PDB file of C-alpha atoms in Angstrom:
ATOM      1  CA  UNK A 251      19.191  30.067  17.591  1.00  0.00           C
ATOM      2  CA  UNK A 252      18.339  25.914  17.394  1.00  0.00           C
ATOM      3  CA  UNK A 253      15.259  25.869  19.293  1.00  0.00           C
ATOM      4  CA  UNK A 254      14.165  29.207  17.749  1.00  0.00           C
ATOM      5  CA  UNK A 255      10.703  27.902  15.973  1.00  0.00           C
ATOM      6  CA  UNK A 256      11.810  28.904  12.255  1.00  0.00           C
ATOM      7  CA  UNK A 257      14.269  26.132  12.867  1.00  0.00           C
ATOM      8  CA  UNK A 258      12.060  24.468  15.332  1.00  0.00           C
ATOM      9  CA  UNK A 259      10.649  21.014  12.734  1.00  0.00           C
ATOM     10  CA  UNK A 260      13.924  20.353  11.128  1.00  0.00           C
ATOM     11  CA  UNK A 261      15.352  20.911  14.934  1.00  0.00           C
ATOM     12  CA  UNK A 262      12.584  18.348  16.131  1.00  0.00           C
ATOM     13  CA  UNK A 263      12.224  15.676  13.576  1.00  0.00           C
ATOM     14  CA  UNK A 264      16.004  15.943  11.329  1.00  0.00           C
ATOM     15  CA  UNK A 265      14.287  14.933   7.972  1.00  0.00           C
ATOM     16  CA  UNK A 266      10.665  16.412   8.301  1.00  0.00           C
ATOM     17  CA  UNK A 267       9.450  15.143   4.402  1.00  0.00           C
ATOM     18  CA  UNK A 268      10.221  12.213   5.748  1.00  0.00           C
ATOM     19  CA  UNK A 269       8.734  12.621   9.199  1.00  0.00           C
ATOM     20  CA  UNK A 270       5.337  13.589   7.116  1.00  0.00           C
ATOM     21  CA  UNK A 271       5.137  10.922   4.963  1.00  0.00           C
ATOM     22  CA  UNK A 272       5.209   8.779   7.842  1.00  0.00           C
ATOM     23  CA  UNK A 273       2.678  10.566   9.287  1.00  0.00           C
ATOM     24  CA  UNK A 274       0.799  10.794   6.009  1.00  0.00           C
ATOM     25  CA  UNK A 275       0.667   6.914   5.466  1.00  0.00           C
ATOM     26  CA  UNK A 276      -0.512   6.510   9.765  1.00  0.00           C
ATOM     27  CA  UNK A 277      -3.207   9.093   9.253  1.00  0.00           C
ATOM     28  CA  UNK A 278      -4.475   7.400   5.692  1.00  0.00           C
ATOM     29  CA  UNK A 279      -5.071   3.905   7.714  1.00  0.00           C
ATOM     30  CA  UNK A 280      -7.184   5.935  10.503  1.00  0.00           C
ATOM     31  CA  UNK A 281      -8.720   8.128   7.616  1.00  0.00           C
ATOM     32  CA  UNK A 282      -9.120   6.404   4.305  1.00  0.00           C
ATOM     33  CA  UNK A 283      -7.935   8.905   1.059  1.00  0.00           C
ATOM     34  CA  UNK A 284     -11.567  11.081   1.663  1.00  0.00           C
ATOM     35  CA  UNK A 285     -11.371  12.190   4.813  1.00  0.00           C
ATOM     36  CA  UNK A 286      -6.444  12.224   4.694  1.00  0.00           C
ATOM     37  CA  UNK A 287      -6.563  16.687   6.045  1.00  0.00           C
ATOM     38  CA  UNK A 288      -2.603  17.577   5.566  1.00  0.00           C
ATOM     39  CA  UNK A 289      -3.513  19.441   9.132  1.00  0.00           C
ATOM     40  CA  UNK A 290      -3.760  16.831  11.088  1.00  0.00           C
ATOM     41  CA  UNK A 291      -0.784  14.610  10.007  1.00  0.00           C
ATOM     42  CA  UNK A 292       1.083  18.209  10.369  1.00  0.00           C
ATOM     43  CA  UNK A 293      -0.260  18.084  14.147  1.00  0.00           C
ATOM     44  CA  UNK A 294       0.984  14.581  14.336  1.00  0.00           C
ATOM     45  CA  UNK A 295       3.961  15.900  13.717  1.00  0.00           C
ATOM     46  CA  UNK A 296       4.239  18.942  15.874  1.00  0.00           C
ATOM     47  CA  UNK A 297       4.758  21.348  13.341  1.00  0.00           C
ATOM     48  CA  UNK A 298       2.639  24.377  11.613  1.00  0.00           C
ATOM     49  CA  UNK A 299       0.074  23.304   9.141  1.00  0.00           C
ATOM     50  CA  UNK A 300       1.826  24.656   6.612  1.00  0.00           C
ATOM     51  CA  UNK A 301       4.919  23.298   6.858  1.00  0.00           C
ATOM     52  CA  UNK A 302       3.795  20.563   4.822  1.00  0.00           C
ATOM     53  CA  UNK A 303       3.252  22.735   2.079  1.00  0.00           C
ATOM     54  CA  UNK A 304       7.331  24.294   2.026  1.00  0.00           C
ATOM     55  CA  UNK A 305       8.219  20.116   1.234  1.00  0.00           C
ATOM     56  CA  UNK A 306       4.901  19.528  -1.160  1.00  0.00           C
ATOM     57  CA  UNK A 307       2.789  21.157  -3.378  1.00  0.00           C
ATOM     58  CA  UNK A 308      -0.422  20.452  -2.382  1.00  0.00           C
ATOM     59  CA  UNK A 309      -2.598  17.950  -1.084  1.00  0.00           C
ATOM     60  CA  UNK A 310      -2.856  15.725  -4.028  1.00  0.00           C
ATOM     61  CA  UNK A 311       0.864  16.233  -4.059  1.00  0.00           C
ATOM     62  CA  UNK A 312       1.709  15.011  -0.306  1.00  0.00           C
ATOM     63  CA  UNK A 313      -1.050  12.451  -0.363  1.00  0.00           C
ATOM     64  CA  UNK A 314       0.624  11.096  -3.763  1.00  0.00           C
ATOM     65  CA  UNK A 315       4.159  10.583  -1.754  1.00  0.00           C
ATOM     66  CA  UNK A 316       2.345   8.841   0.946  1.00  0.00           C
ATOM     67  CA  UNK A 317       0.909   6.655  -1.610  1.00  0.00           C
ATOM     68  CA  UNK A 318       3.896   5.782  -2.847  1.00  0.00           C
ATOM     69  CA  UNK A 319       5.701   4.759  -0.220  1.00  0.00           C
ATOM     70  CA  UNK A 320       3.140   2.149   0.668  1.00  0.00           C
ATOM     71  CA  UNK A 321       3.781   1.010  -2.911  1.00  0.00           C
ATOM     72  CA  UNK A 322       7.469   0.759  -1.702  1.00  0.00           C
ATOM     73  CA  UNK A 323       6.558  -0.907   1.328  1.00  0.00           C
ATOM     74  CA  UNK A 324       4.096  -3.684   0.253  1.00  0.00           C
ATOM     75  CA  UNK A 325       6.346  -4.363  -2.627  1.00  0.00           C
ATOM     76  CA  UNK A 326       9.172  -5.354  -0.485  1.00  0.00           C
ATOM     77  CA  UNK A 327       6.670  -7.475   1.070  1.00  0.00           C
ATOM     78  CA  UNK A 328       5.420  -9.438  -1.680  1.00  0.00           C
ATOM     79  CA  UNK A 329       8.902  -9.100  -3.525  1.00  0.00           C
ATOM     80  CA  UNK A 330      10.302 -11.119   0.565  1.00  0.00           C
ATOM     81  CA  UNK A 331       7.409 -12.797  -0.385  1.00  0.00           C
ATOM     82  CA  UNK A 332       7.468 -13.953  -4.030  1.00  0.00           C
ATOM     83  CA  UNK A 333      10.778 -14.724  -3.458  1.00  0.00           C
ATOM     84  CA  UNK A 334      10.763 -17.484  -0.839  1.00  0.00           C
ATOM     85  CA  UNK A 335       7.821 -19.611  -2.738  1.00  0.00           C
ATOM     86  CA  UNK A 336       9.951 -20.846  -4.971  1.00  0.00           C
ATOM     87  CA  UNK A 337      10.537 -20.958  -8.815  1.00  0.00           C
ATOM     88  CA  UNK A 338       6.065 -22.167  -9.470  1.00  0.00           C
ATOM     89  CA  UNK A 339       4.808 -19.173 -10.759  1.00  0.00           C
ATOM     90  CA  UNK A 340       1.304 -20.371  -9.173  1.00  0.00           C
ATOM     91  CA  UNK A 341       2.977 -20.079  -6.139  1.00  0.00           C
ATOM     92  CA  UNK A 342       4.585 -16.821  -6.652  1.00  0.00           C
ATOM     93  CA  UNK A 343       1.419 -15.265  -7.569  1.00  0.00           C
ATOM     94  CA  UNK A 344      -0.546 -17.095  -4.600  1.00  0.00           C
ATOM     95  CA  UNK A 345       2.293 -15.821  -2.247  1.00  0.00           C
ATOM     96  CA  UNK A 346       1.878 -11.714  -3.673  1.00  0.00           C
ATOM     97  CA  UNK A 347      -1.766 -12.937  -2.652  1.00  0.00           C
ATOM     98  CA  UNK A 348      -1.041 -13.265   1.234  1.00  0.00           C
ATOM     99  CA  UNK A 349       1.738 -10.593   1.558  1.00  0.00           C
ATOM    100  CA  UNK A 350      -0.782  -7.918  -0.318  1.00  0.00           C
ATOM    101  CA  UNK A 351      -3.247  -9.626   2.323  1.00  0.00           C
ATOM    102  CA  UNK A 352      -1.008  -9.384   4.970  1.00  0.00           C
ATOM    103  CA  UNK A 353       0.210  -5.465   4.271  1.00  0.00           C
ATOM    104  CA  UNK A 354      -3.350  -3.795   3.920  1.00  0.00           C
ATOM    105  CA  UNK A 355      -4.962  -5.098   6.713  1.00  0.00           C
ATOM    106  CA  UNK A 356      -2.090  -3.536   8.815  1.00  0.00           C
ATOM    107  CA  UNK A 357      -1.519  -0.397   6.890  1.00  0.00           C
ATOM    108  CA  UNK A 358      -4.622   0.291   5.156  1.00  0.00           C
ATOM    109  CA  UNK A 359      -3.211   0.973   2.176  1.00  0.00           C
ATOM    110  CA  UNK A 360      -3.483  -0.695  -1.236  1.00  0.00           C
ATOM    111  CA  UNK A 361      -3.914  -0.612  -4.980  1.00  0.00           C
ATOM    112  CA  UNK A 362      -7.132   1.069  -3.929  1.00  0.00           C
ATOM    113  CA  UNK A 363      -5.088   4.471  -2.883  1.00  0.00           C
ATOM    114  CA  UNK A 364      -1.619   3.555  -5.116  1.00  0.00           C
ATOM    115  CA  UNK A 365      -3.592   3.756  -8.558  1.00  0.00           C
ATOM    116  CA  UNK A 366      -6.809   6.005  -7.065  1.00  0.00           C
ATOM    117  CA  UNK A 367      -8.004   8.051 -10.141  1.00  0.00           C
ATOM    118  CA  UNK A 368      -7.942  11.124  -8.089  1.00  0.00           C
ATOM    119  CA  UNK A 369      -4.183  10.788  -8.328  1.00  0.00           C
ATOM    120  CA  UNK A 370      -3.806  10.103 -11.374  1.00  0.00           C
ATOM    121  CA  UNK A 371      -4.001  13.717 -11.872  1.00  0.00           C
ATOM    122  CA  UNK A 372      -0.652  15.138 -10.319  1.00  0.00           C
ATOM    123  CA  UNK A 373       1.184  13.097 -12.786  1.00  0.00           C
ATOM    124  CA  UNK A 374       3.389  12.185  -9.949  1.00  0.00           C
ATOM    125  CA  UNK A 375       6.834  10.276 -11.518  1.00  0.00           C
ATOM    126  CA  UNK A 376       7.668   8.789  -7.993  1.00  0.00           C
ATOM    127  CA  UNK A 377       4.048   7.555  -7.463  1.00  0.00           C
ATOM    128  CA  UNK A 378       4.638   5.842 -10.890  1.00  0.00           C
ATOM    129  CA  UNK A 379       7.629   4.129 -10.947  1.00  0.00           C
ATOM    130  CA  UNK A 380       6.780   2.944  -7.455  1.00  0.00           C
ATOM    131  CA  UNK A 381       3.431   1.573  -8.338  1.00  0.00           C
ATOM    132  CA  UNK A 382       5.141  -0.495 -11.804  1.00  0.00           C
ATOM    133  CA  UNK A 383       7.207  -2.337  -9.690  1.00  0.00           C
ATOM    134  CA  UNK A 384       4.919  -3.809  -7.129  1.00  0.00           C
ATOM    135  CA  UNK A 385       2.936  -4.545 -10.294  1.00  0.00           C
ATOM    136  CA  UNK A 386       5.077  -5.942 -11.733  1.00  0.00           C
ATOM    137  CA  UNK A 387       5.549  -8.313  -8.620  1.00  0.00           C
ATOM    138  CA  UNK A 388       1.991 -10.356  -9.477  1.00  0.00           C
ATOM    139  CA  UNK A 389       1.853  -9.518 -13.274  1.00  0.00           C
ATOM    140  CA  UNK A 390       5.399 -11.677 -13.802  1.00  0.00           C
ATOM    141  CA  UNK A 391       4.036 -14.696 -12.408  1.00  0.00           C
ATOM    142  CA  UNK A 392       0.476 -14.176 -13.842  1.00  0.00           C
ATOM    143  CA  UNK A 393       2.034 -13.631 -17.273  1.00  0.00           C
ATOM    144  CA  UNK A 394       3.820 -17.498 -16.815  1.00  0.00           C
ATOM    145  CA  UNK A 395       0.545 -18.537 -15.565  1.00  0.00           C
ATOM    146  CA  UNK A 396      -1.937 -17.412 -17.916  1.00  0.00           C
ATOM    147  CA  UNK A 397      -0.010 -15.168 -20.792  1.00  0.00           C
ATOM    148  CA  UNK A 398      -1.823 -13.249 -22.942  1.00  0.00           C
ATOM    149  CA  UNK A 399      -4.749 -13.207 -20.129  1.00  0.00           C
ATOM    150  CA  UNK A 400      -1.993 -12.209 -16.653  1.00  0.00           C
ATOM    151  CA  UNK A 401      -3.681  -8.847 -17.037  1.00  0.00           C
ATOM    152  CA  UNK A 402      -7.209 -10.768 -16.051  1.00  0.00           C
ATOM    153  CA  UNK A 403      -6.232 -13.439 -12.925  1.00  0.00           C
ATOM    154  CA  UNK A 404      -3.617 -10.422 -11.543  1.00  0.00           C
ATOM    155  CA  UNK A 405      -7.159  -8.008 -11.235  1.00  0.00           C
ATOM    156  CA  UNK A 406      -8.930 -11.269  -9.776  1.00  0.00           C
ATOM    157  CA  UNK A 407      -6.038 -12.418  -7.381  1.00  0.00           C
ATOM    158  CA  UNK A 408      -5.870  -8.862  -6.290  1.00  0.00           C
ATOM    159  CA  UNK A 409      -9.572  -8.289  -5.937  1.00  0.00           C
ATOM    160  CA  UNK A 410      -9.353 -11.495  -3.758  1.00  0.00           C
ATOM    161  CA  UNK A 411      -6.521 -10.238  -1.529  1.00  0.00           C
ATOM    162  CA  UNK A 412      -7.721  -6.356  -0.981  1.00  0.00           C
ATOM    163  CA  UNK A 413     -11.150  -8.092  -0.016  1.00  0.00           C
ATOM    164  CA  UNK A 414      -8.826 -10.050   2.835  1.00  0.00           C
ATOM    165  CA  UNK A 415      -7.038  -7.217   3.313  1.00  0.00           C
ATOM    166  CA  UNK A 416      -9.930  -5.041   4.482  1.00  0.00           C
ATOM    167  CA  UNK A 417     -12.623  -7.137   5.730  1.00  0.00           C
ATOM    168  CA  UNK A 418     -10.473  -8.315   7.729  1.00  0.00           C
ATOM    169  CA  UNK A 419      -9.430  -5.409   9.170  1.00  0.00           C
ATOM    170  CA  UNK A 420     -13.084  -4.416   9.174  1.00  0.00           C
ATOM    171  CA  UNK A 421     -13.067  -7.209  11.414  1.00  0.00           C
ATOM    172  CA  UNK A 422     -15.845  -9.607   9.401  1.00  0.00           C
ATOM    173  CA  UNK A 423     -13.195 -11.887   9.522  1.00  0.00           C
ATOM    174  CA  UNK A 424     -12.608 -12.392  13.020  1.00  0.00           C
ATOM    175  CA  UNK A 425     -16.093 -12.039  15.020  1.00  0.00           C
ATOM    176  CA  UNK A 426     -17.129 -15.816  13.286  1.00  0.00           C
ATOM    177  CA  UNK A 427     -13.880 -17.399  12.382  1.00  0.00           C
ATOM    178  CA  UNK A 428     -14.531 -20.533  10.136  1.00  0.00           C
ATOM    179  CA  UNK A 429     -10.978 -21.418  10.838  1.00  0.00           C
ATOM    180  CA  UNK A 430      -7.852 -20.400  12.961  1.00  0.00           C
ATOM    181  CA  UNK A 431      -5.743 -19.480   9.616  1.00  0.00           C
ATOM    182  CA  UNK A 432      -4.088 -16.381   9.510  1.00  0.00           C
ATOM    183  CA  UNK A 433      -6.158 -14.172   6.973  1.00  0.00           C
ATOM    184  CA  UNK A 434      -2.912 -13.599   4.800  1.00  0.00           C
ATOM    185  CA  UNK A 435      -2.491 -17.581   4.548  1.00  0.00           C
ATOM    186  CA  UNK A 436      -6.345 -17.387   4.149  1.00  0.00           C
ATOM    187  CA  UNK A 437      -5.418 -14.883   0.805  1.00  0.00           C
ATOM    188  CA  UNK A 438      -2.587 -17.453  -0.071  1.00  0.00           C
ATOM    189  CA  UNK A 439      -5.092 -20.498  -0.173  1.00  0.00           C
ATOM    190  CA  UNK A 440      -7.749 -18.634  -1.979  1.00  0.00           C
ATOM    191  CA  UNK A 441      -5.877 -17.315  -4.518  1.00  0.00           C
ATOM    192  CA  UNK A 442      -4.118 -20.624  -5.030  1.00  0.00           C
ATOM    193  CA  UNK A 443      -6.869 -21.845  -5.459  1.00  0.00           C
ATOM    194  CA  UNK A 444      -8.560 -19.778  -8.072  1.00  0.00           C
ATOM    195  CA  UNK A 445      -5.089 -19.860  -9.616  1.00  0.00           C
ATOM    196  CA  UNK A 446      -5.498 -23.794  -9.907  1.00  0.00           C
ATOM    197  CA  UNK A 447      -9.320 -23.516 -10.840  1.00  0.00           C
ATOM    198  CA  UNK A 448      -7.848 -21.297 -14.695  1.00  0.00           C
ATOM    199  CA  UNK A 449      -8.772 -22.304 -17.775  1.00  0.00           C
TER     200      UNK A 449
END
């Protein structure tokens, strides 16, 4: 029967793996990678706790799929900001920082999860490809600006943007605001100042 227990997940959710990954993003934002629970994700979607393991090998395999989705979402937002920033690589890299801060402040998933040492052992191809695509959006303009020091500049810009994003998400930057400027714009301006101050 279409509504029977064996078909319940597919009947209600259509693409169950995608629904699980979407719920996984929400749960990751709420609990972080340390508190990430596949059982809680299953509960959110309304399926049995065994259902995710029909599509993902284990907890880390599922977490890798969630991280890959986060990387792709970040890449879309950062890519759009970089494209809109124009030809100057300094503007493009600063725009990447602002867009990154905006998404991470909202979703609480960033480079710390996407490039988590715990997930490297999973060797998930989709996560690796998504991570490389996202990183290239920072490294390409950084390479135009800093040449061989591109990786160091990228590290500094990402750390700055991630700091703005996580402090904003935790309410630190909104308690006693020194400016009404939105946090992503503050991250963009700070990144541009860092870039312009390079020697």
